[in-house]
mmCIF file of C-alpha atoms in Angstrom:
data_model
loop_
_atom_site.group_PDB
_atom_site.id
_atom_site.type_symbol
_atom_site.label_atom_id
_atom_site.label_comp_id
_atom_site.label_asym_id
_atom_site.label_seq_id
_atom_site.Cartn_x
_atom_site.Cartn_y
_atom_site.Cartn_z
ATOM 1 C CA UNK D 1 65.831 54.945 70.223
ATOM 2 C CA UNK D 2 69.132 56.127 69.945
ATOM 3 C CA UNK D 3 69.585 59.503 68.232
ATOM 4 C CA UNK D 4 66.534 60.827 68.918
ATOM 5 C CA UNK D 5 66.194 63.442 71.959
ATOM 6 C CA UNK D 6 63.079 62.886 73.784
ATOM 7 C CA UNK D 7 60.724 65.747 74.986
ATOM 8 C CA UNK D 8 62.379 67.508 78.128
ATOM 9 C CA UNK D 9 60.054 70.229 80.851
ATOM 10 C CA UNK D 10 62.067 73.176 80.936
ATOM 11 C CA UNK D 11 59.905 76.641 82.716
ATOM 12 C CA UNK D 12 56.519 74.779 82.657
ATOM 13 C CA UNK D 13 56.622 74.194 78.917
ATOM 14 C CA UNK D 14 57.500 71.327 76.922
ATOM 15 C CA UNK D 15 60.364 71.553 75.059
ATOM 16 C CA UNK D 16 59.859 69.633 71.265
ATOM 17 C CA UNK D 17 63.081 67.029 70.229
ATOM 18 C CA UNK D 18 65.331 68.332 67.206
ATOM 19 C CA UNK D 19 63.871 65.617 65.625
ATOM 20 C CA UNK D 20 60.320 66.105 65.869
ATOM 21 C CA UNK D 21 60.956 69.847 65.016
ATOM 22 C CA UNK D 22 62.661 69.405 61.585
ATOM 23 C CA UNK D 23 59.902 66.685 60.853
ATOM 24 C CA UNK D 24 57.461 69.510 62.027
ATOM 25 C CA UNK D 25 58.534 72.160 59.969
ATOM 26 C CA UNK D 26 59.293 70.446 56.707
ATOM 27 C CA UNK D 27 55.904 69.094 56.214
ATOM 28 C CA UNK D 28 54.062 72.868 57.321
ATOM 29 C CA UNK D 29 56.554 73.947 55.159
ATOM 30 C CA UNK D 30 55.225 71.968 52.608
ATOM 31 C CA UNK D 31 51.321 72.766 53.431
ATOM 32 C CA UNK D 32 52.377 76.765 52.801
ATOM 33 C CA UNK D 33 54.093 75.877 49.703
ATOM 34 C CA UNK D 34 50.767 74.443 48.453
ATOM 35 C CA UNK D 35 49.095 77.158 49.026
ATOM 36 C CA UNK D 36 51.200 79.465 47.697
ATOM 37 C CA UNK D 37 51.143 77.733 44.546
ATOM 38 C CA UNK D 38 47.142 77.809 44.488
ATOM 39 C CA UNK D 39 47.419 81.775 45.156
ATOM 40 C CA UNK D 40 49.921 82.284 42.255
ATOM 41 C CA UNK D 41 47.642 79.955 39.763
ATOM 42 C CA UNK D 42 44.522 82.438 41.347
ATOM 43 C CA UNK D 43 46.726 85.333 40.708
ATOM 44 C CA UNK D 44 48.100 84.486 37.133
ATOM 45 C CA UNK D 45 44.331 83.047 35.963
ATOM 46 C CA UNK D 46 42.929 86.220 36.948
ATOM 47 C CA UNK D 47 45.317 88.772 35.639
ATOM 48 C CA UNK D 48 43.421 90.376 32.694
ATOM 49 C CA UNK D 49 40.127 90.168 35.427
ATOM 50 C CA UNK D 50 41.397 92.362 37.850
ATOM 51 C CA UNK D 51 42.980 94.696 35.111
ATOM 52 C CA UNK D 52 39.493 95.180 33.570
ATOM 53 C CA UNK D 53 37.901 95.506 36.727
ATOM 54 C CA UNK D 54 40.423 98.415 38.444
ATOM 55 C CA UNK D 55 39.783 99.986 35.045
ATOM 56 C CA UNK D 56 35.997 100.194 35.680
ATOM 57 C CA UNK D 57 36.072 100.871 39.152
ATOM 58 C CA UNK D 58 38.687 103.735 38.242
ATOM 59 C CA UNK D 59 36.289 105.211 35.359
ATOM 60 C CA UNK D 60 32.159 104.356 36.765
ATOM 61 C CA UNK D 61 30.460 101.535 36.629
ATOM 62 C CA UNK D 62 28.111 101.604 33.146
ATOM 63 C CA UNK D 63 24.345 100.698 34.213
ATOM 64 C CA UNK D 64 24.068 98.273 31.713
ATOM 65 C CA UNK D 65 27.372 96.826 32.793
ATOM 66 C CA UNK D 66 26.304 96.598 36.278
ATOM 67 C CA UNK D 67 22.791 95.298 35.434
ATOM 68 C CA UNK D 68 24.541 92.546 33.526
ATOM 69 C CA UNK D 69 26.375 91.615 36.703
ATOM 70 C CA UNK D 70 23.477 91.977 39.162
ATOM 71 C CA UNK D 71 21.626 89.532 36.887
ATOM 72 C CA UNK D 72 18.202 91.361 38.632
ATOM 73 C CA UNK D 73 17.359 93.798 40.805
ATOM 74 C CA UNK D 74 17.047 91.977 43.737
ATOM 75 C CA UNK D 75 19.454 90.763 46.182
ATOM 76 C CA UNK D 76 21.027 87.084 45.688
ATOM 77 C CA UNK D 77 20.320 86.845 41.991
ATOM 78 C CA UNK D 78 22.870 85.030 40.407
ATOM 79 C CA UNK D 79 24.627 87.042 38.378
ATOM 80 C CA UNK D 80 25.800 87.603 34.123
ATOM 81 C CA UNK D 81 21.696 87.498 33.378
ATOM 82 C CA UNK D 82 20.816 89.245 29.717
ATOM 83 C CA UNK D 83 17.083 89.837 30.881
ATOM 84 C CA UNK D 84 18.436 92.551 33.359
ATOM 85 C CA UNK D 85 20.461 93.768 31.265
ATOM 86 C CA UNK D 86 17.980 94.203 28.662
ATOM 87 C CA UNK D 87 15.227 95.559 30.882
ATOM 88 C CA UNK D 88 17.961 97.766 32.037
ATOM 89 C CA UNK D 89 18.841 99.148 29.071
ATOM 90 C CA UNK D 90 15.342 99.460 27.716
ATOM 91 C CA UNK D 91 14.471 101.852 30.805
ATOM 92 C CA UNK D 92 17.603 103.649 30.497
ATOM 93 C CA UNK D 93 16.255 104.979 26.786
ATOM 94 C CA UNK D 94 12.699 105.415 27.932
ATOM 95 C CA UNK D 95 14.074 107.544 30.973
ATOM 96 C CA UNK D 96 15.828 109.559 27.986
ATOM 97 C CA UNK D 97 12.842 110.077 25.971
ATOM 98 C CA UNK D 98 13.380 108.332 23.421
ATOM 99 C CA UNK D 99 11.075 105.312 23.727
ATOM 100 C CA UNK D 100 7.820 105.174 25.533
ATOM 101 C CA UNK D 101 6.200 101.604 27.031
ATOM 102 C CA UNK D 102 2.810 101.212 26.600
ATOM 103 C CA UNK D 103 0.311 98.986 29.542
ATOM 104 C CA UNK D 104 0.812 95.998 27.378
ATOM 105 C CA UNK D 105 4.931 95.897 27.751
ATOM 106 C CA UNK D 106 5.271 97.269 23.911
ATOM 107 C CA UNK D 107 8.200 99.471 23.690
ATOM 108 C CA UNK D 108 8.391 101.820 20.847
ATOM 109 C CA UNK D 109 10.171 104.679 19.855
ATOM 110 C CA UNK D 110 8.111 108.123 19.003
ATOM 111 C CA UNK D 111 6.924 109.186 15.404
ATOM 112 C CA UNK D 112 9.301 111.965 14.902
ATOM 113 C CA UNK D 113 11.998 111.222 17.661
ATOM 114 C CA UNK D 114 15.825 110.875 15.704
ATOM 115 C CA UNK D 115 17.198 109.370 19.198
ATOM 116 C CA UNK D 116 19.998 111.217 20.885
ATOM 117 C CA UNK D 117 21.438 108.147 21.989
ATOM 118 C CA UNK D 118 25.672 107.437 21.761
ATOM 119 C CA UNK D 119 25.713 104.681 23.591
ATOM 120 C CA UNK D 120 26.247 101.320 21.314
ATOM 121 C CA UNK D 121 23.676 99.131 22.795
ATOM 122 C CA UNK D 122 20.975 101.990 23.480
ATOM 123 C CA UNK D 123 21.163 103.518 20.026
ATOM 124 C CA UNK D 124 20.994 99.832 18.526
ATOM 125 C CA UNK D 125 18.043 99.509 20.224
ATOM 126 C CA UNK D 126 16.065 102.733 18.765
ATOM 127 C CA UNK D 127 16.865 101.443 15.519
ATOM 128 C CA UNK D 128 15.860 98.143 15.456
ATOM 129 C CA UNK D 129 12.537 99.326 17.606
ATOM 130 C CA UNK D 130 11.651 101.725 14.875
ATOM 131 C CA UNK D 131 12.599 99.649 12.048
ATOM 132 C CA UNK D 132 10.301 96.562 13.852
ATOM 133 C CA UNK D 133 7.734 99.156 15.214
ATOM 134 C CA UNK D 134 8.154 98.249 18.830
ATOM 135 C CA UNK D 135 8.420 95.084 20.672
ATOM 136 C CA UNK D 136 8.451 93.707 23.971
ATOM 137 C CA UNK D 137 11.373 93.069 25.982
ATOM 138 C CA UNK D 138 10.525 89.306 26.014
ATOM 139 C CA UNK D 139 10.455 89.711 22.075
ATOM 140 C CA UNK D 140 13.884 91.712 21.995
ATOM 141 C CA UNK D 141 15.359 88.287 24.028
ATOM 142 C CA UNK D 142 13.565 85.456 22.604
ATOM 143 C CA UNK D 143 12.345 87.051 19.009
ATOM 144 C CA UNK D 144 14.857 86.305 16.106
ATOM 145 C CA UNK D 145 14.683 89.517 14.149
ATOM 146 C CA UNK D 146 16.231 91.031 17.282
ATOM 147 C CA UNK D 147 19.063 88.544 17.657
ATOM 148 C CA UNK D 148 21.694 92.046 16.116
ATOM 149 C CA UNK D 149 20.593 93.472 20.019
ATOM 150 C CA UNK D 150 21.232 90.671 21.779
ATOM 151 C CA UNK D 151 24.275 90.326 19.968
ATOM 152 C CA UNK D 152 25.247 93.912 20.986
ATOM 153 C CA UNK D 153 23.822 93.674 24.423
ATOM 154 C CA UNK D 154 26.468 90.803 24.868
ATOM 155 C CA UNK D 155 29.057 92.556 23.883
ATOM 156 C CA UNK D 156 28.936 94.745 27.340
ATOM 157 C CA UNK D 157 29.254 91.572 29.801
ATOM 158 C CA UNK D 158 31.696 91.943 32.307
ATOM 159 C CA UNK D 159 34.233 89.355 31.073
ATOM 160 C CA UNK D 160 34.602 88.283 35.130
ATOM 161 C CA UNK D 161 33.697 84.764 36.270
ATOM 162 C CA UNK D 162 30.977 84.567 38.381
ATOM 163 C CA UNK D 163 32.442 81.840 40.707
ATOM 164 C CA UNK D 164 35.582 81.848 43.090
ATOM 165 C CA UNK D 165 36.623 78.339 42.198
ATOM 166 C CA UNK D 166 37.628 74.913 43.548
ATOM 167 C CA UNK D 167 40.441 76.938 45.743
ATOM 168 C CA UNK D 168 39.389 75.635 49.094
ATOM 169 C CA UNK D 169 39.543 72.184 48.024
ATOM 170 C CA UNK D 170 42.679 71.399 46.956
ATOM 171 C CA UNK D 171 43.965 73.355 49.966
ATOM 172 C CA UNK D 172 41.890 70.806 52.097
ATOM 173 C CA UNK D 173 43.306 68.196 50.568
ATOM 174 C CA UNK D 174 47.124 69.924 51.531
ATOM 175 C CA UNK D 175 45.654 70.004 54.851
ATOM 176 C CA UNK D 176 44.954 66.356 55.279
ATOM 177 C CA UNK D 177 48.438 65.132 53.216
ATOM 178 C CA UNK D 178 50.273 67.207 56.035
ATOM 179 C CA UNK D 179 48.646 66.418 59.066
ATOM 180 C CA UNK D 180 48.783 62.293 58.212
ATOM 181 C CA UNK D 181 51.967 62.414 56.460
ATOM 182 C CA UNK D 182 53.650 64.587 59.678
ATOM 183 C CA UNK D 183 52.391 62.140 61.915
ATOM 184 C CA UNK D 184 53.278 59.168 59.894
ATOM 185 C CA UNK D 185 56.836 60.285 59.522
ATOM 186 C CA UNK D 186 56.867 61.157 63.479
ATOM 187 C CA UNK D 187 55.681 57.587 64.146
ATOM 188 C CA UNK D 188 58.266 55.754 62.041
ATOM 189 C CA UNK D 189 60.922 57.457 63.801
ATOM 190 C CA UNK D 190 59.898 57.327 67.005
ATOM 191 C CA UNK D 191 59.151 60.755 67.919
ATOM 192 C CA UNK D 192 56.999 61.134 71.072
ATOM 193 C CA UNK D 193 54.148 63.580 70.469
ATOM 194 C CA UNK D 194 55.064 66.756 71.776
ATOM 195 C CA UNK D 195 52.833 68.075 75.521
ATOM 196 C CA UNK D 196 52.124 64.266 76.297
ATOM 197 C CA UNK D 197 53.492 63.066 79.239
ATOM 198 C CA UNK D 198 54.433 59.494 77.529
ATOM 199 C CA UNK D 199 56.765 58.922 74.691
ATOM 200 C CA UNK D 200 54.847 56.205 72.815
ATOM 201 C CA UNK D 201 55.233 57.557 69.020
ATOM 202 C CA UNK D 202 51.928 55.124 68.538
ATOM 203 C CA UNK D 203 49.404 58.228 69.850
ATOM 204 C CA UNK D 204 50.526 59.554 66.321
ATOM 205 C CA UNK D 205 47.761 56.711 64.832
ATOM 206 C CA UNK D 206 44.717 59.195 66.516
ATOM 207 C CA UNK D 207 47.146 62.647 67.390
ATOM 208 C CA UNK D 208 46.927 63.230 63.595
ATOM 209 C CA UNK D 209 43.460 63.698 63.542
ATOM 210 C CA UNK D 210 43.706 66.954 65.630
ATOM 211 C CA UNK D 211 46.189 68.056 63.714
ATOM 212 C CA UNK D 212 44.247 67.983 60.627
ATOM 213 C CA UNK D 213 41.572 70.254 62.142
ATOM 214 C CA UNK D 214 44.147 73.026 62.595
ATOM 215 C CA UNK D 215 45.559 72.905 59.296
ATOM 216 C CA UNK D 216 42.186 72.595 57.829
ATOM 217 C CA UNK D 217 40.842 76.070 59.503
ATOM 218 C CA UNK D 218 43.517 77.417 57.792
ATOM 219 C CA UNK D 219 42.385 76.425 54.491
ATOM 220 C CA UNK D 220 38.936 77.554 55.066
ATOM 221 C CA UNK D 221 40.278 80.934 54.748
ATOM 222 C CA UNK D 222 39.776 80.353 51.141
ATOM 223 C CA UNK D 223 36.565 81.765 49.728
ATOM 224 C CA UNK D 224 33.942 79.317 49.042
ATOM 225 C CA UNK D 225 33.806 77.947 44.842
ATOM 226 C CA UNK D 226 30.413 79.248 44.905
ATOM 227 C CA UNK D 227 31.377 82.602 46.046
ATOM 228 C CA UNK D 228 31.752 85.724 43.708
ATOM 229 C CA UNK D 229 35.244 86.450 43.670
ATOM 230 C CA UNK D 230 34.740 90.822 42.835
ATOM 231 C CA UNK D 231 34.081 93.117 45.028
ATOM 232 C CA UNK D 232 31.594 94.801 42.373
ATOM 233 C CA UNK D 233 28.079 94.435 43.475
ATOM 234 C CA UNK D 234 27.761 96.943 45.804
ATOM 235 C CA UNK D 235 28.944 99.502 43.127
ATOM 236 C CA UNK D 236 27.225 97.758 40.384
ATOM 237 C CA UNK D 237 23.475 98.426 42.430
ATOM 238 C CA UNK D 238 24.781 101.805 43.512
ATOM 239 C CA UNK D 239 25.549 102.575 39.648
ATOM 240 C CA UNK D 240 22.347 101.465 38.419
ATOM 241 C CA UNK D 241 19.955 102.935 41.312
ATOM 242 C CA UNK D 242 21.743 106.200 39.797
ATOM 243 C CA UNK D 243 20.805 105.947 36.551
ATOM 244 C CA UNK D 244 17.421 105.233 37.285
ATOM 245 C CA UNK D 245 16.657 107.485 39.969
ATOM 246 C CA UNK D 246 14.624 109.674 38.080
ATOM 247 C CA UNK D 247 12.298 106.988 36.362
ATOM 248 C CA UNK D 248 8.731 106.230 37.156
ATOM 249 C CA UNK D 249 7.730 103.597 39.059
ATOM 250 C CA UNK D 250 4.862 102.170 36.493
ATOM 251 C CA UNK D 251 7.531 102.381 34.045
ATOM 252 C CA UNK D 252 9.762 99.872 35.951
ATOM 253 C CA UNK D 253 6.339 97.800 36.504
ATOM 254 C CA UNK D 254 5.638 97.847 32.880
ATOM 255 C CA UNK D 255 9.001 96.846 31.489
ATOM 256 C CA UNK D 256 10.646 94.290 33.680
ATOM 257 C CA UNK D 257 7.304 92.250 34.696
ATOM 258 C CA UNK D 258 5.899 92.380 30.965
ATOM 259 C CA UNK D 259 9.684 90.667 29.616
ATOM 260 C CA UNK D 260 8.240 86.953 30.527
ATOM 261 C CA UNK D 261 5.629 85.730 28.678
ATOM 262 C CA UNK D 262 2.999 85.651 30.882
ATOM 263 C CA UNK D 263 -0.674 87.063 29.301
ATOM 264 C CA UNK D 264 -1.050 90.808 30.562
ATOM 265 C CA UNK D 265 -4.463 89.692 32.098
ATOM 266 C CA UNK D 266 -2.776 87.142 34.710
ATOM 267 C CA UNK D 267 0.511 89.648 35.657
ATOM 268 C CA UNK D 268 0.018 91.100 38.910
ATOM 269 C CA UNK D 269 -0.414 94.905 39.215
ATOM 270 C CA UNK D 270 2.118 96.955 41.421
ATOM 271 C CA UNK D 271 1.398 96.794 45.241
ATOM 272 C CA UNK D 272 0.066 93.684 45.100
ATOM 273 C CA UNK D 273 1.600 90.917 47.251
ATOM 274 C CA UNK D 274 3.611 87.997 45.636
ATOM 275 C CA UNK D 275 5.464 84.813 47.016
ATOM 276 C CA UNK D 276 8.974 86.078 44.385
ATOM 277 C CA UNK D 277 10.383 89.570 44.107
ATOM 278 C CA UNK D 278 7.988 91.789 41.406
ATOM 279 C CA UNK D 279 10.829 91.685 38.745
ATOM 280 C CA UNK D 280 11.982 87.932 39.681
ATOM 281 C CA UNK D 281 11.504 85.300 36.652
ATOM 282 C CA UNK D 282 8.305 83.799 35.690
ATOM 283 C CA UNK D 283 8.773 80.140 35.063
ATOM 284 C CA UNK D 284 7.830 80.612 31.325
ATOM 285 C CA UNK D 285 11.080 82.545 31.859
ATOM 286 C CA UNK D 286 12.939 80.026 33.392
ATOM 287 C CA UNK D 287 12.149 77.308 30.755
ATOM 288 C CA UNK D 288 12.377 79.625 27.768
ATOM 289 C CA UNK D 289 15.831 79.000 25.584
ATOM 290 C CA UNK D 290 18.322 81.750 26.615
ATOM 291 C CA UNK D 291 20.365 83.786 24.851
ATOM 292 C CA UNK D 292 23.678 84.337 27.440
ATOM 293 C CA UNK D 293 26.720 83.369 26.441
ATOM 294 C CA UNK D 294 27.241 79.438 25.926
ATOM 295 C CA UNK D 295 27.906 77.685 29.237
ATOM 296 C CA UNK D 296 30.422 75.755 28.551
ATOM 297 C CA UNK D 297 32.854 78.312 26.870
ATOM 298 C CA UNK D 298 32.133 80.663 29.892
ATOM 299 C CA UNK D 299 33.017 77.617 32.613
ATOM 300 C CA UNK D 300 36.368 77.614 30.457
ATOM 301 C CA UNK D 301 36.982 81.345 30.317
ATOM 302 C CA UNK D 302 34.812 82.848 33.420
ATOM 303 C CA UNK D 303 34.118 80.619 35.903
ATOM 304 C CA UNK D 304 36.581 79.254 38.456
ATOM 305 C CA UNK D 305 37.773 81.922 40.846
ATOM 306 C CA UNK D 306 32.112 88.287 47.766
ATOM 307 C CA UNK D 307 34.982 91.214 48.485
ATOM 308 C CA UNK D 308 37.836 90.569 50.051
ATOM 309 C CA UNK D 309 41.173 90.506 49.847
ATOM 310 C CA UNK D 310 42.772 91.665 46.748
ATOM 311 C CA UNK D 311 39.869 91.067 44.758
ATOM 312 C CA UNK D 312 38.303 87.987 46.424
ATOM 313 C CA UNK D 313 35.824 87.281 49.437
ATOM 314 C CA UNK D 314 32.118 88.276 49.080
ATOM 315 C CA UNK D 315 29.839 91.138 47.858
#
């Protein structure tokens, strides 16, 4: 076709027509203009996220903060889980002195003890535990007349979403747009595909194909949606490991396996072996009504966007 340079050897390389190279580089162009746009929507959504989090990073990470964002103590737990929290919190004041756990999971403050505590969610809790004269942790979550705690105790979530977001796919999608509409412009104007010995522009019906792998690898680079998008949970297991270094070990047994439901008589004692972590959920946990935050507002406000990057890759 007239117009159109074909492919040339020049050195032992092939040398791409001034067609096929403007074609080339105005749809890549377009595939990093995508993703530029999906970084600046990350990067404006997340704005008053990564302000809050340098903030805590700068100042310590509060234990009831982090437990909040570890959701348990063991790895892989999804995270922004009030038990933890709660269990968290309720060791943090027994570690203090200023509550005391019986073998039955009843916390309770001392006869006698004023409470030394300053912290909000701490010193709410010695009052409402001496004005109810103790109560379990599964009470303090599930009870009504402790719904003022809970109501506290939510007032220290990390306002961070939990998941990455739908990043990668749109991205993909970018990836695929390119690679068929490159090769479909390529095709109607006869360009050969560039390193083939033959100029038939109809190799651009399967040549494509490749092409869309390349450009797709590059959009992996993208975290997952499922992936947590702060690089906090190191720091957030590091912060509460701290505060609880000093605490007893039957304590811990007492408070975070007693929080479910489950009749003292039929919890397993520490050291015994068990298919789920000693602190995981019971399934009376699992079906039992939460308290967290409602889904759907935090889908709106948290969700969408494992440490890397700026503030994005894994944990």
């Amino acid at each position: 076709m007239s117009g159109v340079v074909p492919i040339e050897r020049g050195g032992g390389f092939p040398v791409v027509s001034d067609g096929m190279a403007g074609i080339a580089t105005g749809w890549l162009l377009a595939f990093g203009g995508a993703n530029a746009a999906l970084y600046a929507i990350w990067w404006r959504r997340t704005r008053g996220e990564r302000t809050f989090l340098r903030g805590v990073l700068a100042a310590g990470v509060d234990p009831i903060q982090a437990a909040w964002w570890l959701g348990a103590s063991w790895d892989g737990a999804s995270p922004q889980q009030q038990r933890y929290a709660a269990e968290v919190a309720v060791r943090l004041l027994i570690l203090a002195g200023d509550a005391e756990v019986d073998g039955a999971g009843r916390i309770t403050v001392p006869r006698g003890r004023l409470g030394t505590q300053k912290d909000p969610v701490r010193a709410a809790l010695v009052t409402i535990l001496r004005r109810h004269e103790g109560a379990t942790v599964y009470e303090l979550l599930e009870d009504s007349r402790f719904a003022r705690f809970r109501k506290v105790l939510r007032s220290r979530r990390p306002p961070l979403r939990t998941r990455f977001g739908t990043y990668r796919a749109p991205s993909l999608a970018a990836a695929l747009v390119t690679a068929f509409g490159l090769s479909l412009h390529a095709m109607i104007t006869r360009c050969p595909v560039p390193g083939l010995p033959f100029r038939d522009p109809g190799i651009w019906t399967t040549a494509w194909i490749p092409l869309w792998a390349v450009l797709a690898a590059l959009a992996a680079i993208w975290p997952a949606g499922t992936s947590r998008p702060w690089p906090l949970t190191r720091h957030c297991r590091a912060a509460v490991t701290r505060a609880l270094a000093d605490e007893d070990s039957d304590t811990s047994y007492r408070v975070s396996v007693v929080s479910s439901s489950t009749p003292p008589d039929r919890r397993p004692r520490p050291g015994t072996t068990s298919s789920r972590p000693a602190d995981s959920p019971s399934r009376s946990d699992r079906t039992a009504p939460r308290h967290d935050l409602d889904d759907a507002a935090d889908a709106d406000t948290h969700e969408g966007g494992s440490d890397g990057g700026d503030f994005g890759g894994g944990d």
